[in-house]
mmCIF file of C-alpha atoms in Angstrom:
data_model
loop_
_atom_site.group_PDB
_atom_site.id
_atom_site.type_symbol
_atom_site.label_atom_id
_atom_site.label_comp_id
_atom_site.label_asym_id
_atom_site.label_seq_id
_atom_site.Cartn_x
_atom_site.Cartn_y
_atom_site.Cartn_z
ATOM 1 C CA UNK A 1 -15.455 18.902 11.291
ATOM 2 C CA UNK A 2 -17.314 16.181 9.472
ATOM 3 C CA UNK A 3 -15.221 14.310 6.851
ATOM 4 C CA UNK A 4 -16.788 11.010 7.098
ATOM 5 C CA UNK A 5 -17.578 9.505 3.673
ATOM 6 C CA UNK A 6 -19.065 6.292 4.804
ATOM 7 C CA UNK A 7 -21.837 5.160 2.454
ATOM 8 C CA UNK A 8 -20.559 7.412 -0.331
ATOM 9 C CA UNK A 9 -19.181 6.232 -3.661
ATOM 10 C CA UNK A 10 -16.352 8.297 -5.402
ATOM 11 C CA UNK A 11 -15.508 7.696 -9.017
ATOM 12 C CA UNK A 12 -11.849 8.754 -9.450
ATOM 13 C CA UNK A 13 -10.497 9.239 -13.010
ATOM 14 C CA UNK A 14 -6.827 8.566 -13.977
ATOM 15 C CA UNK A 15 -6.478 6.730 -10.762
ATOM 16 C CA UNK A 16 -3.677 4.275 -11.333
ATOM 17 C CA UNK A 17 -1.027 6.656 -10.799
ATOM 18 C CA UNK A 18 -0.107 10.166 -9.500
ATOM 19 C CA UNK A 19 -2.872 12.443 -8.077
ATOM 20 C CA UNK A 20 -5.681 10.180 -9.020
ATOM 21 C CA UNK A 21 -4.108 7.328 -7.317
ATOM 22 C CA UNK A 22 -3.358 9.330 -4.152
ATOM 23 C CA UNK A 23 -6.902 10.671 -4.230
ATOM 24 C CA UNK A 24 -8.389 7.150 -4.412
ATOM 25 C CA UNK A 25 -6.380 6.168 -1.237
ATOM 26 C CA UNK A 26 -7.332 9.293 0.614
ATOM 27 C CA UNK A 27 -11.073 8.971 -0.163
ATOM 28 C CA UNK A 28 -11.097 5.293 0.769
ATOM 29 C CA UNK A 29 -9.511 6.206 4.042
ATOM 30 C CA UNK A 30 -12.392 8.462 4.763
ATOM 31 C CA UNK A 31 -14.785 5.645 4.330
ATOM 32 C CA UNK A 32 -15.732 6.010 0.649
ATOM 33 C CA UNK A 33 -16.264 3.053 -1.745
ATOM 34 C CA UNK A 34 -14.054 3.935 -4.788
ATOM 35 C CA UNK A 35 -14.579 3.223 -8.522
ATOM 36 C CA UNK A 36 -11.358 3.611 -10.402
ATOM 37 C CA UNK A 37 -11.235 4.674 -13.964
ATOM 38 C CA UNK A 38 -8.145 4.330 -16.224
ATOM 39 C CA UNK A 39 -7.290 2.427 -19.490
ATOM 40 C CA UNK A 40 -4.919 -0.205 -18.099
ATOM 41 C CA UNK A 41 -6.833 -2.936 -16.454
ATOM 42 C CA UNK A 42 -3.829 -4.641 -14.883
ATOM 43 C CA UNK A 43 -2.867 -1.369 -13.155
ATOM 44 C CA UNK A 44 -6.490 -0.965 -11.928
ATOM 45 C CA UNK A 45 -6.488 -4.414 -10.503
ATOM 46 C CA UNK A 46 -3.171 -3.666 -8.767
ATOM 47 C CA UNK A 47 -4.528 -0.439 -7.131
ATOM 48 C CA UNK A 48 -7.862 -2.087 -6.164
ATOM 49 C CA UNK A 49 -5.792 -4.757 -4.263
ATOM 50 C CA UNK A 50 -4.028 -2.119 -2.314
ATOM 51 C CA UNK A 51 -6.838 0.140 -1.339
ATOM 52 C CA UNK A 52 -7.949 0.230 2.338
ATOM 53 C CA UNK A 53 -11.335 -1.494 2.686
ATOM 54 C CA UNK A 54 -13.833 -2.111 5.576
ATOM 55 C CA UNK A 55 -17.212 -3.677 6.022
ATOM 56 C CA UNK A 56 -18.923 -0.621 4.464
ATOM 57 C CA UNK A 57 -16.783 -0.387 1.333
ATOM 58 C CA UNK A 58 -16.711 -1.980 -2.131
ATOM 59 C CA UNK A 59 -14.203 -0.995 -4.597
ATOM 60 C CA UNK A 60 -14.381 -1.626 -8.457
ATOM 61 C CA UNK A 61 -13.213 -0.062 -11.566
ATOM 62 C CA UNK A 62 -14.078 0.975 -15.141
ATOM 63 C CA UNK A 63 -11.675 0.393 -17.997
ATOM 64 C CA UNK A 64 -11.799 3.451 -20.297
ATOM 65 C CA UNK A 65 -9.459 5.366 -22.583
ATOM 66 C CA UNK A 66 -10.312 9.055 -22.486
ATOM 67 C CA UNK A 67 -9.117 9.414 -26.153
ATOM 68 C CA UNK A 68 -12.203 7.290 -27.084
ATOM 69 C CA UNK A 69 -15.307 9.039 -25.427
ATOM 70 C CA UNK A 70 -17.712 6.435 -26.805
ATOM 71 C CA UNK A 71 -15.794 3.751 -24.835
ATOM 72 C CA UNK A 72 -16.055 5.784 -21.649
ATOM 73 C CA UNK A 73 -19.805 6.368 -22.309
ATOM 74 C CA UNK A 74 -20.561 2.686 -22.768
ATOM 75 C CA UNK A 75 -18.532 1.727 -19.776
ATOM 76 C CA UNK A 76 -20.498 4.233 -17.593
ATOM 77 C CA UNK A 77 -23.770 2.981 -18.805
ATOM 78 C CA UNK A 78 -23.080 -0.585 -17.698
ATOM 79 C CA UNK A 79 -21.706 0.681 -14.472
ATOM 80 C CA UNK A 80 -24.680 2.909 -13.548
ATOM 81 C CA UNK A 81 -27.091 -0.032 -14.011
ATOM 82 C CA UNK A 82 -25.808 -1.287 -10.643
ATOM 83 C CA UNK A 83 -24.281 1.718 -8.823
ATOM 84 C CA UNK A 84 -24.691 5.389 -8.332
ATOM 85 C CA UNK A 85 -21.879 7.967 -7.633
ATOM 86 C CA UNK A 86 -21.815 10.638 -5.000
ATOM 87 C CA UNK A 87 -18.438 12.114 -5.688
ATOM 88 C CA UNK A 88 -16.900 12.613 -9.198
ATOM 89 C CA UNK A 89 -13.159 13.521 -9.482
ATOM 90 C CA UNK A 90 -12.202 14.444 -13.016
ATOM 91 C CA UNK A 91 -8.537 13.947 -13.389
ATOM 92 C CA UNK A 92 -6.826 13.472 -16.781
ATOM 93 C CA UNK A 93 -3.116 13.735 -17.787
ATOM 94 C CA UNK A 94 -2.136 16.917 -19.575
ATOM 95 C CA UNK A 95 -1.315 17.321 -23.257
ATOM 96 C CA UNK A 96 2.343 17.536 -24.289
ATOM 97 C CA UNK A 97 4.140 20.875 -23.770
ATOM 98 C CA UNK A 98 5.104 23.432 -26.345
ATOM 99 C CA UNK A 99 3.986 26.920 -27.633
ATOM 100 C CA UNK A 100 0.356 27.290 -28.545
ATOM 101 C CA UNK A 101 1.318 28.972 -31.884
ATOM 102 C CA UNK A 102 3.129 25.747 -32.888
ATOM 103 C CA UNK A 103 0.392 23.173 -31.993
ATOM 104 C CA UNK A 104 -1.727 21.673 -34.794
ATOM 105 C CA UNK A 105 -5.521 21.632 -34.571
ATOM 106 C CA UNK A 106 -5.525 18.042 -33.856
ATOM 107 C CA UNK A 107 -3.612 18.585 -30.718
ATOM 108 C CA UNK A 108 -6.246 20.912 -29.494
ATOM 109 C CA UNK A 109 -9.099 18.685 -30.425
ATOM 110 C CA UNK A 110 -7.498 15.653 -28.806
ATOM 111 C CA UNK A 111 -6.927 17.605 -25.601
ATOM 112 C CA UNK A 112 -10.414 19.151 -25.758
ATOM 113 C CA UNK A 113 -11.894 15.626 -26.195
ATOM 114 C CA UNK A 114 -9.973 13.859 -23.340
ATOM 115 C CA UNK A 115 -10.618 16.693 -20.865
ATOM 116 C CA UNK A 116 -13.755 18.816 -21.522
ATOM 117 C CA UNK A 117 -15.813 16.276 -23.512
ATOM 118 C CA UNK A 118 -15.095 13.379 -21.214
ATOM 119 C CA UNK A 119 -15.743 15.546 -18.214
ATOM 120 C CA UNK A 120 -19.116 16.381 -19.727
ATOM 121 C CA UNK A 121 -19.898 12.732 -20.389
ATOM 122 C CA UNK A 122 -19.162 11.820 -16.838
ATOM 123 C CA UNK A 123 -21.075 14.818 -15.279
ATOM 124 C CA UNK A 124 -24.146 14.102 -17.613
ATOM 125 C CA UNK A 125 -24.167 10.331 -16.625
ATOM 126 C CA UNK A 126 -23.672 10.859 -12.958
ATOM 127 C CA UNK A 127 -25.565 14.166 -11.995
ATOM 128 C CA UNK A 128 -28.998 12.623 -12.160
ATOM 129 C CA UNK A 129 -28.243 10.200 -9.440
ATOM 130 C CA UNK A 130 -26.836 13.137 -7.352
ATOM 131 C CA UNK A 131 -29.881 15.158 -7.954
ATOM 132 C CA UNK A 132 -32.189 12.399 -6.723
ATOM 133 C CA UNK A 133 -29.973 12.171 -3.640
ATOM 134 C CA UNK A 134 -29.865 15.850 -3.045
ATOM 135 C CA UNK A 135 -26.131 15.691 -2.542
ATOM 136 C CA UNK A 136 -23.068 15.421 -4.760
ATOM 137 C CA UNK A 137 -19.561 16.528 -5.494
ATOM 138 C CA UNK A 138 -17.765 17.173 -8.742
ATOM 139 C CA UNK A 139 -14.052 18.002 -8.337
ATOM 140 C CA UNK A 140 -11.939 18.837 -11.406
ATOM 141 C CA UNK A 141 -8.112 18.540 -11.131
ATOM 142 C CA UNK A 142 -6.990 21.213 -13.615
ATOM 143 C CA UNK A 143 -3.862 23.519 -13.179
ATOM 144 C CA UNK A 144 -2.905 26.836 -11.808
ATOM 145 C CA UNK A 145 -2.626 27.833 -15.527
ATOM 146 C CA UNK A 146 -6.230 28.876 -15.186
ATOM 147 C CA UNK A 147 -5.009 31.738 -13.049
ATOM 148 C CA UNK A 148 -1.814 32.482 -14.843
ATOM 149 C CA UNK A 149 -0.949 30.779 -18.103
ATOM 150 C CA UNK A 150 2.278 28.740 -17.795
ATOM 151 C CA UNK A 151 5.068 29.168 -20.317
ATOM 152 C CA UNK A 152 5.688 26.273 -22.703
ATOM 153 C CA UNK A 153 2.155 24.629 -22.056
ATOM 154 C CA UNK A 154 0.098 26.378 -24.834
ATOM 155 C CA UNK A 155 -2.435 23.598 -25.394
ATOM 156 C CA UNK A 156 -2.717 22.798 -21.776
ATOM 157 C CA UNK A 157 -3.372 26.403 -20.807
ATOM 158 C CA UNK A 158 -6.097 26.725 -23.354
ATOM 159 C CA UNK A 159 -7.915 23.559 -22.613
ATOM 160 C CA UNK A 160 -7.667 23.956 -18.744
ATOM 161 C CA UNK A 161 -9.193 27.393 -19.018
ATOM 162 C CA UNK A 162 -12.139 25.928 -20.859
ATOM 163 C CA UNK A 163 -12.695 23.374 -18.216
ATOM 164 C CA UNK A 164 -12.469 25.979 -15.427
ATOM 165 C CA UNK A 165 -15.364 28.008 -17.141
ATOM 166 C CA UNK A 166 -17.358 24.828 -17.813
ATOM 167 C CA UNK A 167 -16.979 23.955 -14.074
ATOM 168 C CA UNK A 168 -18.047 27.434 -12.955
ATOM 169 C CA UNK A 169 -21.037 27.249 -15.236
ATOM 170 C CA UNK A 170 -22.058 23.771 -13.754
ATOM 171 C CA UNK A 171 -21.712 25.104 -10.291
ATOM 172 C CA UNK A 172 -24.596 27.669 -10.983
ATOM 173 C CA UNK A 173 -26.660 24.899 -12.593
ATOM 174 C CA UNK A 174 -26.285 22.173 -10.142
ATOM 175 C CA UNK A 175 -25.934 24.053 -6.877
ATOM 176 C CA UNK A 176 -29.562 24.288 -6.194
ATOM 177 C CA UNK A 177 -29.691 20.423 -6.038
ATOM 178 C CA UNK A 178 -27.075 20.235 -3.290
ATOM 179 C CA UNK A 179 -24.251 19.479 -5.798
ATOM 180 C CA UNK A 180 -21.032 21.493 -5.464
ATOM 181 C CA UNK A 181 -18.521 21.850 -8.390
ATOM 182 C CA UNK A 182 -15.067 22.989 -7.559
ATOM 183 C CA UNK A 183 -11.632 22.964 -9.172
ATOM 184 C CA UNK A 184 -8.191 21.935 -7.570
ATOM 185 C CA UNK A 185 -5.290 23.572 -9.296
ATOM 186 C CA UNK A 186 -2.014 21.806 -8.820
ATOM 187 C CA UNK A 187 1.210 23.491 -9.902
ATOM 188 C CA UNK A 188 4.493 21.623 -9.095
ATOM 189 C CA UNK A 189 3.415 18.266 -7.653
ATOM 190 C CA UNK A 190 5.936 15.596 -8.222
ATOM 191 C CA UNK A 191 4.060 13.189 -10.505
ATOM 192 C CA UNK A 192 5.041 11.338 -13.688
ATOM 193 C CA UNK A 193 3.670 14.460 -15.676
ATOM 194 C CA UNK A 194 6.098 16.835 -13.863
ATOM 195 C CA UNK A 195 9.032 14.530 -14.208
ATOM 196 C CA UNK A 196 8.404 14.441 -17.974
ATOM 197 C CA UNK A 197 8.276 18.250 -18.038
ATOM 198 C CA UNK A 198 11.518 18.368 -16.054
ATOM 199 C CA UNK A 199 13.182 16.129 -18.441
ATOM 200 C CA UNK A 200 11.976 18.014 -21.464
ATOM 201 C CA UNK A 201 13.075 21.296 -20.024
ATOM 202 C CA UNK A 202 16.484 20.016 -18.935
ATOM 203 C CA UNK A 203 17.094 18.634 -22.620
ATOM 204 C CA UNK A 204 15.964 21.910 -24.198
ATOM 205 C CA UNK A 205 18.091 24.041 -21.942
ATOM 206 C CA UNK A 206 21.055 21.804 -21.682
ATOM 207 C CA UNK A 207 20.876 21.466 -17.871
ATOM 208 C CA UNK A 208 20.716 18.595 -15.519
ATOM 209 C CA UNK A 209 17.318 17.614 -14.308
ATOM 210 C CA UNK A 210 18.485 18.312 -10.805
ATOM 211 C CA UNK A 211 19.347 21.898 -11.623
ATOM 212 C CA UNK A 212 15.928 22.340 -13.119
ATOM 213 C CA UNK A 213 14.235 21.076 -10.027
ATOM 214 C CA UNK A 214 16.324 23.447 -7.872
ATOM 215 C CA UNK A 215 15.269 26.467 -10.133
ATOM 216 C CA UNK A 216 11.664 25.340 -9.783
ATOM 217 C CA UNK A 217 11.946 25.099 -5.950
ATOM 218 C CA UNK A 218 13.419 28.605 -5.762
ATOM 219 C CA UNK A 219 10.228 29.978 -7.286
ATOM 220 C CA UNK A 220 7.947 28.327 -4.580
ATOM 221 C CA UNK A 221 7.503 30.067 -1.362
ATOM 222 C CA UNK A 222 6.927 26.875 0.509
ATOM 223 C CA UNK A 223 10.429 25.784 -0.403
ATOM 224 C CA UNK A 224 9.630 22.316 -1.855
ATOM 225 C CA UNK A 225 8.013 20.594 -4.687
ATOM 226 C CA UNK A 226 4.508 19.367 -3.766
ATOM 227 C CA UNK A 227 3.387 15.735 -3.669
ATOM 228 C CA UNK A 228 0.389 13.949 -5.136
ATOM 229 C CA UNK A 229 -0.748 13.462 -1.613
ATOM 230 C CA UNK A 230 -0.893 17.300 -0.975
ATOM 231 C CA UNK A 231 -3.288 17.614 -3.913
ATOM 232 C CA UNK A 232 -5.260 14.631 -2.757
ATOM 233 C CA UNK A 233 -5.829 16.262 0.656
ATOM 234 C CA UNK A 234 -7.507 19.308 -0.914
ATOM 235 C CA UNK A 235 -9.694 17.049 -3.061
ATOM 236 C CA UNK A 236 -10.678 15.087 -0.126
ATOM 237 C CA UNK A 237 -11.721 18.145 1.844
ATOM 238 C CA UNK A 238 -13.842 19.396 -1.021
ATOM 239 C CA UNK A 239 -15.474 15.942 -1.124
ATOM 240 C CA UNK A 240 -16.403 15.852 2.508
ATOM 241 C CA UNK A 241 -19.636 17.055 4.143
ATOM 242 C CA UNK A 242 -17.540 19.843 5.859
ATOM 243 C CA UNK A 243 -17.328 21.535 2.386
ATOM 244 C CA UNK A 244 -21.082 21.835 1.823
ATOM 245 C CA UNK A 245 -21.092 25.555 1.379
ATOM 246 C CA UNK A 246 -17.998 25.788 -0.868
ATOM 247 C CA UNK A 247 -19.128 25.901 -4.487
ATOM 248 C CA UNK A 248 -17.619 27.207 -7.832
ATOM 249 C CA UNK A 249 -14.070 28.006 -6.721
ATOM 250 C CA UNK A 250 -10.583 27.252 -7.794
ATOM 251 C CA UNK A 251 -8.089 26.199 -5.093
ATOM 252 C CA UNK A 252 -4.436 26.475 -6.027
ATOM 253 C CA UNK A 253 -2.402 23.705 -4.381
ATOM 254 C CA UNK A 254 1.170 25.110 -5.190
ATOM 255 C CA UNK A 255 2.968 26.142 -2.156
ATOM 256 C CA UNK A 256 2.126 29.748 -2.806
ATOM 257 C CA UNK A 257 3.770 29.881 -6.339
ATOM 258 C CA UNK A 258 0.951 31.314 -8.426
ATOM 259 C CA UNK A 259 1.393 35.196 -8.635
ATOM 260 C CA UNK A 260 -2.275 36.106 -8.496
ATOM 261 C CA UNK A 261 -5.129 36.433 -5.963
#
């Protein structure tokens, strides 16, 4: 199975922590040059200094806050004057929890901007180079909520569903150019996002964080909470030449938790 990414460049969003960081390391280990994207330059420099590198790899970064789409757009324009991108990993932290009915319009707009609008900016900027090369990968890190909405995550459920439909549409449009568009759907992966949700649930229900974790584990057939590396492995496979004929799909990485086909 060919998983060699030598000579490819991967742009990984949200890559200073959690799933994005794990993904950057996994893709670099497969030979890809990495472009990190996040808003904190010091953290970006720290991750760059730790990435594996050989004679064929050159790693760099773009500083961008996804709450400011114009900042992302200008950063991309400067970057693409010197580089092209073969693999795009869209990965952005989720909005705060809570029922959809209690969320203000601004919460939906903010989440829509940082997820779908920024994804669109990235895809529009990068896909011409992929078309010219006749090869490309767009991988979106979303959530299992696109299959079954998750309780207490009203805004997230709504926005993630929109991203999934956007991605499926792109898979039809870009597939003829050798570009695949797929979604990876994490559920319970132990990241800063999940830790925050556990704390919030524990406070709301008057339980310890450990008891909340134990309840979560009982709902997972695999018997454990996943890791960022579990999710990164799925992303890495979809990014590889081995996944050439996989396009337009959603892959849950959830230990079997999602109750749908």
